Short mmCIF file of C-alpha atoms in Angstrom, two decimals:
data_model
loop_
_atom_site.label_atom_id
_atom_site.label_comp_id
_atom_site.label_asym_id
_atom_site.label_seq_id
_atom_site.Cartn_x
_atom_site.Cartn_y
_atom_site.Cartn_z
CA UNK D 1 206.60 70.09 52.23
CA UNK D 2 206.42 70.73 48.52
CA UNK D 3 206.66 68.30 45.65
CA UNK D 4 207.63 69.91 42.49
CA UNK D 5 207.76 68.92 38.77
CA UNK D 6 209.85 70.81 36.35
CA UNK D 7 210.41 70.70 32.68
CA UNK D 8 212.94 72.82 30.74
CA UNK D 9 212.81 72.91 26.95
CA UNK D 10 215.32 75.12 24.91
CA UNK D 11 213.75 76.37 21.70
CA UNK D 12 215.57 76.75 18.35
CA UNK D 13 218.24 74.13 18.89
CA UNK D 14 218.84 71.96 15.84
CA UNK D 15 217.80 68.30 16.25
CA UNK D 16 215.01 66.54 17.95
CA UNK D 17 216.80 65.25 20.88
CA UNK D 18 216.70 67.40 23.92
CA UNK D 19 218.75 65.02 26.41
CA UNK D 20 222.04 67.04 26.35
CA UNK D 21 220.29 70.14 27.26
CA UNK D 22 218.26 68.20 29.98
CA UNK D 23 221.62 66.67 31.38
CA UNK D 24 223.06 70.26 31.37
CA UNK D 25 220.22 71.53 33.44
CA UNK D 26 220.24 68.51 35.79
CA UNK D 27 223.69 69.04 36.68
CA UNK D 28 222.68 72.04 38.51
CA UNK D 29 220.15 70.01 40.49
CA UNK D 30 222.49 67.13 41.00
CA UNK D 31 225.07 69.62 42.73
CA UNK D 32 222.23 70.97 45.07
CA UNK D 33 221.36 68.98 48.12
CA UNK D 34 217.66 68.46 46.94
CA UNK D 35 216.04 65.12 46.47
CA UNK D 36 214.94 64.51 42.94
CA UNK D 37 213.86 61.76 40.71
CA UNK D 38 213.83 61.89 36.87
CA UNK D 39 210.66 60.75 35.02
CA UNK D 40 210.07 60.56 31.27
CA UNK D 41 208.29 63.87 31.33
CA UNK D 42 210.29 66.10 33.73
CA UNK D 43 212.09 65.86 36.86
CA UNK D 44 210.22 65.71 40.34
CA UNK D 45 212.07 67.59 43.29
CA UNK D 46 210.70 67.49 46.84
CA UNK D 47 211.62 69.52 49.85
CA UNK D 48 211.22 73.07 51.31
CA UNK D 49 209.79 75.33 48.49
CA UNK D 50 212.08 78.23 49.63
CA UNK D 51 215.13 75.79 48.77
CA UNK D 52 213.59 74.50 45.72
CA UNK D 53 212.63 77.62 43.71
CA UNK D 54 216.23 79.19 43.68
CA UNK D 55 217.55 75.93 42.39
CA UNK D 56 214.95 75.72 39.55
CA UNK D 57 215.84 79.39 38.64
CA UNK D 58 219.45 78.35 38.34
CA UNK D 59 218.44 75.39 36.28
CA UNK D 60 216.46 77.68 33.93
CA UNK D 61 219.36 79.91 33.52
CA UNK D 62 221.79 77.21 32.90
CA UNK D 63 219.82 76.18 29.87
CA UNK D 64 220.82 79.26 27.93
CA UNK D 65 224.07 79.43 26.05
CA UNK D 66 225.47 80.72 22.86
CA UNK D 67 223.04 78.84 20.68
CA UNK D 68 220.12 78.84 23.09
CA UNK D 69 218.28 82.17 23.49
CA UNK D 70 214.89 81.03 24.28
CA UNK D 71 213.80 78.56 27.02
CA UNK D 72 210.48 77.26 27.93
CA UNK D 73 210.15 76.14 31.54
CA UNK D 74 207.30 74.67 33.32
CA UNK D 75 207.09 74.38 37.06
CA UNK D 76 204.01 72.55 38.88
CA UNK D 77 204.05 72.78 42.63
CA UNK D 78 202.06 70.53 45.09
CA UNK D 79 202.41 72.18 48.33
CA UNK D 80 200.76 70.49 51.29
CA UNK D 81 201.15 71.82 54.79
CA UNK D 82 198.58 69.89 56.64
CA UNK D 83 201.09 66.84 56.84
CA UNK D 84 204.36 65.78 55.44
CA UNK D 85 203.97 64.09 52.01
CA UNK D 86 206.94 62.68 50.30
CA UNK D 87 206.64 61.75 46.67
CA UNK D 88 206.81 58.09 47.65
CA UNK D 89 204.04 58.48 50.10
CA UNK D 90 201.75 60.16 47.41
CA UNK D 91 202.43 57.27 45.11
CA UNK D 92 201.78 54.70 47.93
CA UNK D 93 198.57 56.22 49.06
CA UNK D 94 197.23 55.99 45.47
CA UNK D 95 198.48 52.32 44.85
CA UNK D 96 197.07 51.23 48.15
CA UNK D 97 193.65 52.49 47.02
CA UNK D 98 194.06 51.10 43.47
CA UNK D 99 194.81 47.47 44.79
CA UNK D 100 191.74 47.52 47.06
CA UNK D 101 189.44 47.99 44.07
CA UNK P 1 205.26 56.97 19.64
CA UNK P 2 203.97 59.25 22.13
CA UNK P 3 204.70 59.70 25.85
CA UNK P 4 202.06 61.59 27.87
CA UNK P 5 201.50 62.77 31.34
CA UNK P 6 198.14 63.19 32.73
CA UNK P 7 197.03 64.93 35.84
CA UNK P 8 193.34 64.94 37.09
CA UNK P 9 192.16 67.03 40.00
CA UNK P 10 188.48 67.20 41.22
CA UNK P 11 187.51 70.70 42.47
CA UNK P 12 185.24 71.28 45.40
CA UNK P 13 185.48 67.94 47.23
CA UNK P 14 186.15 68.11 50.90
CA UNK P 15 189.54 67.16 52.55
CA UNK P 16 193.09 67.63 51.03
CA UNK P 17 193.62 63.96 50.02
CA UNK P 18 193.01 63.29 46.51
CA UNK P 19 194.27 59.74 46.31
CA UNK P 20 190.59 58.27 46.51
CA UNK P 21 189.91 60.29 43.24
CA UNK P 22 193.25 59.55 41.57
CA UNK P 23 192.77 55.75 42.21
CA UNK P 24 189.21 55.92 40.85
CA UNK P 25 190.47 57.54 37.68
CA UNK P 26 193.56 55.13 37.31
CA UNK P 27 191.20 52.13 37.29
CA UNK P 28 190.04 53.14 33.86
CA UNK P 29 193.55 53.21 32.67
CA UNK P 30 194.37 49.93 34.52
CA UNK P 31 191.46 48.35 32.47
CA UNK P 32 193.01 49.62 29.22
CA UNK P 33 196.03 47.79 27.53
CA UNK P 34 198.08 50.77 27.74
CA UNK P 35 201.49 50.92 29.48
CA UNK P 36 201.50 53.52 32.36
CA UNK P 37 203.68 54.56 35.24
CA UNK P 38 202.53 56.48 38.42
CA UNK P 39 204.52 59.46 39.53
CA UNK P 40 204.17 61.86 42.34
CA UNK P 41 202.86 64.37 40.08
CA UNK P 42 200.65 62.48 37.57
CA UNK P 43 200.68 59.52 35.55
CA UNK P 44 202.79 58.70 32.40
CA UNK P 45 201.29 56.81 29.74
CA UNK P 46 202.92 55.74 26.38
CA UNK P 47 201.92 54.27 23.06
CA UNK P 48 199.95 55.51 20.07
CA UNK P 49 198.36 58.65 20.61
CA UNK P 50 195.28 57.50 18.90
CA UNK P 51 194.77 54.94 21.57
CA UNK P 52 195.91 56.98 24.46
CA UNK P 53 193.43 60.13 24.01
CA UNK P 54 190.28 58.10 24.08
CA UNK P 55 191.35 56.46 27.34
CA UNK P 56 192.41 59.87 28.87
CA UNK P 57 188.83 61.26 28.00
CA UNK P 58 187.40 58.35 29.81
CA UNK P 59 189.59 58.76 32.86
CA UNK P 60 188.47 62.55 32.92
CA UNK P 61 184.72 61.68 32.82
CA UNK P 62 185.29 58.91 35.46
CA UNK P 63 186.32 61.70 37.83
CA UNK P 64 182.82 63.33 37.75
CA UNK P 65 180.22 62.08 40.34
CA UNK P 66 177.45 63.14 42.73
CA UNK P 67 180.01 65.30 44.56
CA UNK P 68 182.32 66.23 41.75
CA UNK P 69 180.95 68.47 39.22
CA UNK P 70 184.22 70.29 38.24
CA UNK P 71 187.40 68.62 37.19
CA UNK P 72 190.84 70.10 36.24
CA UNK P 73 192.67 67.87 33.81
CA UNK P 74 196.14 68.55 32.40
CA UNK P 75 197.75 66.54 29.64
CA UNK P 76 201.30 67.06 28.28
CA UNK P 77 202.04 65.15 25.09
CA UNK P 78 205.73 64.47 23.79
CA UNK P 79 205.04 62.98 20.43
CA UNK P 80 208.14 61.94 18.52
CA UNK P 81 207.93 60.55 15.13
CA UNK P 82 211.51 60.19 13.91
CA UNK P 83 212.30 57.28 16.13
CA UNK P 84 210.56 55.05 18.81
CA UNK P 85 211.16 56.58 22.18
CA UNK P 86 209.88 54.76 25.21
CA UNK P 87 209.79 56.56 28.57
CA UNK P 88 212.81 54.28 29.79
CA UNK P 89 214.76 55.20 26.81
CA UNK P 90 214.09 59.05 27.46
CA UNK P 91 215.32 58.59 30.95
CA UNK P 92 218.40 56.50 29.99
CA UNK P 93 219.25 58.96 27.39
CA UNK P 94 219.62 61.85 29.99
CA UNK P 95 221.19 59.66 32.74
CA UNK P 96 223.80 58.63 30.25
CA UNK P 97 224.85 62.23 29.61
CA UNK P 98 224.52 63.26 33.13
CA UNK P 99 227.04 60.41 34.30
CA UNK P 100 229.52 61.55 31.51
CA UNK P 101 229.88 64.98 33.04
CA UNK N 1 212.23 89.47 28.81
CA UNK N 2 209.91 86.70 30.21
CA UNK N 3 206.23 86.02 29.57
CA UNK N 4 204.99 83.85 32.48
CA UNK N 5 201.58 82.32 33.09
CA UNK N 6 200.58 81.30 36.46
CA UNK N 7 197.70 79.39 37.83
CA UNK N 8 197.01 78.75 41.45
CA UNK N 9 194.44 76.30 42.83
CA UNK N 10 193.53 75.60 46.41
CA UNK N 11 192.73 71.90 47.34
CA UNK N 12 190.05 70.99 49.81
CA UNK N 13 187.83 74.12 49.89
CA UNK N 14 184.23 73.44 49.63
CA UNK N 15 182.27 74.55 46.49
CA UNK N 16 183.14 74.61 42.97
CA UNK N 17 183.91 78.35 42.73
CA UNK N 18 187.62 79.35 43.03
CA UNK N 19 187.10 83.00 42.16
CA UNK N 20 187.38 84.30 45.66
CA UNK N 21 190.67 82.49 46.15
CA UNK N 22 191.79 83.71 42.67
CA UNK N 23 190.98 87.32 43.61
CA UNK N 24 192.90 86.94 46.83
CA UNK N 25 196.00 85.70 45.09
CA UNK N 26 195.72 88.32 42.38
CA UNK N 27 195.73 91.19 45.04
CA UNK N 28 199.39 90.30 45.76
CA UNK N 29 200.16 90.68 41.91
CA UNK N 30 198.03 93.83 41.75
CA UNK N 31 200.05 95.59 44.40
CA UNK N 32 203.30 94.86 42.62
CA UNK N 33 204.53 96.92 39.74
CA UNK N 34 204.35 93.98 37.19
CA UNK N 35 202.42 94.02 33.99
CA UNK N 36 199.69 91.27 34.00
CA UNK N 37 196.63 90.14 32.16
CA UNK N 38 193.93 87.85 33.49
CA UNK N 39 192.78 85.11 31.13
CA UNK N 40 190.11 82.36 31.71
CA UNK N 41 192.83 79.73 32.42
CA UNK N 42 195.54 81.74 34.47
CA UNK N 43 197.20 85.06 34.65
CA UNK N 44 199.84 86.09 32.36
CA UNK N 45 202.57 88.36 33.74
CA UNK N 46 205.49 89.90 31.86
CA UNK N 47 208.82 91.49 32.69
CA UNK N 48 212.29 90.58 34.23
CA UNK N 49 212.15 86.99 35.62
CA UNK N 50 214.02 88.14 38.73
CA UNK N 51 211.14 90.37 39.60
CA UNK N 52 208.42 88.18 38.56
CA UNK N 53 209.38 84.91 40.60
CA UNK N 54 209.37 86.52 43.94
CA UNK N 55 205.88 87.94 43.34
CA UNK N 56 204.73 84.42 42.09
CA UNK N 57 206.17 83.01 45.27
CA UNK N 58 204.09 85.55 47.42
CA UNK N 59 201.00 84.81 45.39
CA UNK N 60 201.33 81.12 46.08
CA UNK N 61 201.83 81.85 49.83
CA UNK N 62 198.91 84.06 49.99
CA UNK N 63 196.68 81.19 48.94
CA UNK N 64 197.16 79.34 52.04
CA UNK N 65 194.98 80.10 55.11
CA UNK N 66 193.11 78.54 57.91
CA UNK N 67 190.96 76.42 55.67
CA UNK N 68 193.52 76.06 52.71
CA UNK N 69 196.48 73.74 53.57
CA UNK N 70 197.20 72.50 50.22
CA UNK N 71 197.76 74.61 47.07
CA UNK N 72 198.65 73.43 43.44
CA UNK N 73 200.51 75.99 41.55
CA UNK N 74 201.44 75.90 37.98
CA UNK N 75 203.96 78.37 36.40
CA UNK N 76 204.89 78.43 32.75
CA UNK N 77 207.78 80.62 31.44
CA UNK N 78 208.59 81.66 28.15
CA UNK N 79 211.89 83.34 28.39
CA UNK N 80 213.33 84.84 25.41
CA UNK N 81 216.82 86.64 25.30
CA UNK N 82 217.36 87.35 21.58
CA UNK N 83 214.98 89.97 21.51
CA UNK N 84 212.25 91.88 23.51
CA UNK N 85 208.96 89.98 23.04
CA UNK N 86 205.90 91.59 24.93
CA UNK N 87 202.78 89.40 25.37
CA UNK N 88 201.11 91.71 22.68
CA UNK N 89 203.93 91.26 20.30
CA UNK N 90 203.68 87.59 20.68
CA UNK N 91 199.94 87.68 19.79
CA UNK N 92 200.38 90.07 16.91
CA UNK N 93 203.14 87.96 15.41
CA UNK N 94 200.74 84.91 15.06
CA UNK N 95 197.76 87.00 14.16
CA UNK N 96 199.68 88.57 11.23
CA UNK N 97 200.55 85.06 10.04
CA UNK N 98 197.02 83.69 10.47
CA UNK N 99 195.66 86.62 8.33
CA UNK N 100 198.11 86.00 5.56
CA UNK N 101 196.71 82.40 4.84
CA UNK T 1 180.84 73.38 29.52
CA UNK T 2 184.66 73.08 29.25
CA UNK T 3 187.33 75.91 28.91
CA UNK T 4 190.55 74.38 27.49
CA UNK T 5 193.94 75.94 26.89
CA UNK T 6 196.15 74.46 24.44
CA UNK T 7 199.75 75.20 23.64
CA UNK T 8 201.60 73.36 20.82
CA UNK T 9 205.53 73.55 20.44
CA UNK T 10 207.55 72.00 17.64
CA UNK T 11 210.87 70.74 18.68
CA UNK T 12 214.07 70.82 16.48
CA UNK T 13 213.16 73.64 14.16
CA UNK T 14 215.68 76.39 13.56
CA UNK T 15 215.43 79.85 14.92
CA UNK T 16 213.57 80.96 17.98
CA UNK T 17 210.26 82.11 16.43
CA UNK T 18 207.36 79.87 16.68
CA UNK T 19 204.75 82.11 15.20
CA UNK T 20 204.76 80.46 11.73
CA UNK T 21 204.12 77.14 13.30
CA UNK T 22 201.33 78.44 15.82
CA UNK T 23 199.58 80.24 12.99
CA UNK T 24 199.69 76.82 10.89
CA UNK T 25 198.20 75.08 13.84
CA UNK T 26 195.76 77.64 14.56
CA UNK T 27 194.34 77.55 10.93
CA UNK T 28 192.79 74.18 11.92
CA UNK T 29 191.00 75.71 14.96
CA UNK T 30 189.78 78.71 12.73
CA UNK T 31 188.22 76.23 10.45
CA UNK T 32 186.22 74.62 13.04
CA UNK T 33 183.10 76.14 14.59
CA UNK T 34 184.73 76.52 18.02
CA UNK T 35 184.96 79.61 20.07
CA UNK T 36 188.56 80.48 20.83
CA UNK T 37 190.86 83.34 21.91
CA UNK T 38 194.69 83.74 21.52
CA UNK T 39 196.74 84.53 24.45
CA UNK T 40 200.47 85.08 24.75
CA UNK T 41 200.91 81.69 26.17
CA UNK T 42 198.48 79.53 24.29
CA UNK T 43 195.03 79.43 22.85
CA UNK T 44 191.83 79.21 24.91
CA UNK T 45 188.95 77.12 23.37
CA UNK T 46 185.59 76.63 25.12
CA UNK T 47 182.45 74.49 24.43
CA UNK T 48 181.70 71.01 24.52
CA UNK T 49 184.67 68.72 25.34
CA UNK T 50 183.62 66.01 22.88
CA UNK T 51 183.81 68.60 20.14
CA UNK T 52 187.08 70.27 21.23
CA UNK T 53 189.14 67.29 21.78
CA UNK T 54 189.04 65.97 18.18
CA UNK T 55 189.98 69.63 16.99
CA UNK T 56 192.98 69.67 19.41
CA UNK T 57 194.16 66.34 18.02
CA UNK T 58 193.98 67.69 14.44
CA UNK T 59 195.81 70.91 15.49
CA UNK T 60 198.59 68.68 17.11
CA UNK T 61 198.81 66.42 13.77
CA UNK T 62 199.04 69.57 11.59
CA UNK T 63 202.28 70.71 13.47
CA UNK T 64 204.16 67.89 11.97
CA UNK T 65 205.79 68.14 8.56
CA UNK T 66 208.94 67.35 6.60
CA UNK T 67 210.94 69.53 9.13
CA UNK T 68 209.08 68.81 12.20
CA UNK T 69 209.06 65.24 13.63
CA UNK T 70 208.72 65.94 17.38
CA UNK T 71 205.96 68.05 18.89
CA UNK T 72 205.18 68.81 22.55
CA UNK T 73 201.46 69.69 23.18
CA UNK T 74 199.94 70.86 26.49
CA UNK T 75 196.30 70.55 27.03
CA UNK T 76 194.66 72.10 30.37
CA UNK T 77 190.97 71.42 30.70
CA UNK T 78 188.72 73.16 33.12
CA UNK T 79 185.45 71.12 32.88
CA UNK T 80 182.62 72.44 34.94
CA UNK T 81 179.12 70.76 35.12
CA UNK T 82 177.41 72.53 37.78
CA UNK T 83 176.78 75.56 35.68
CA UNK T 84 177.64 77.07 32.37
CA UNK T 85 180.83 79.10 32.73
CA UNK T 86 182.01 80.85 29.59
CA UNK T 87 185.69 82.12 29.59
CA UNK T 88 184.25 85.65 29.88
CA UNK T 89 182.35 84.72 33.00
CA UNK T 90 185.22 83.24 34.68
CA UNK T 91 187.21 86.36 34.15
CA UNK T 92 184.36 88.73 35.26
CA UNK T 93 183.76 86.61 38.23
CA UNK T 94 187.31 87.16 39.45
CA UNK T 95 187.49 90.90 38.40
CA UNK T 96 184.27 91.62 40.34
CA UNK T 97 185.76 90.23 43.55
CA UNK T 98 189.14 91.96 42.77
CA UNK T 99 187.52 95.38 42.51
CA UNK T 100 185.72 94.77 45.89
CA UNK T 101 188.83 94.58 47.91
#
């Protein structure tokens, strides 16, 4: 199971707010059946990598438009095959050890 | 105000679990006065960049030890000076637009 | 045309050297017809994104093995559709402006 | 010795070309005594992390200006303390193994 973080930034659009563009891109993810969570620095998607990557590609494509001709996309994949690790389990595993100390 | 994501990975340690190392590094952050949130792909810290960077440096240093001699650290900074943008506001701004659609 | 940087790191392998693993993964890229360049922090691939992404997926897969069950892969995409920008042109464009100053 | 990749992107500036901004930021690095190399996806700096980080901070600051009030900066650190590894050695180490195959 893979946990993947994606961040998509359009270049050359006026104004410092990117939220309209982020929302447009997230619409593609929302219409998929993938589990995701929004963070302040990107979106975390979890599931089968073979299902996730095509959706990320569509998200990237959806960012382009009449006024968007350059897009920077960053994808970070944490792919663990020795055991199933959901995003929640990853966080809990750290939190448990943090509390011990 | 800056929103910063940090991810610190020790190289060459046995076993696929990194949570002990992540917890050790987070202890440094916990002892600082900075606001932070743990995600499945890193830790998001917010505040004044001049206060955040020295803490990130100490977190990076704390990952080294007798059996850790190589560390990969990634820092992503979103620094916005036209207005104060907390991590919560960044997420809400996107969510509001996502619901409209 | 897209310029893409990829970095693939196996987790839980003994020793601090990753070059054997990086070479194994690069073999997949070498056998493709894609243009690439090795840097000290990753590999830069350029071309059509539809051709690049499946190769990156195969590179990621090739990193797994009997002793590698967790892999961290990072992909950064700079996709520009207003004009063709090769990696060399991107660098020259900056260098020209740097010399002017 | 650390090998560090930095990428600095201004948000909200008109036009898809970022090279003027990249050149402005690199001027700060050029005036330091640090070793660096420009790639198509960022700049690779090597040396002592304690010397590198303050320069990266100044580079980040230098990107702000009257028309730049939001800056995204990404820093990737590969810090190895078991032996000295220059960027050139990192690349050669992989190339040697790639040729063997």
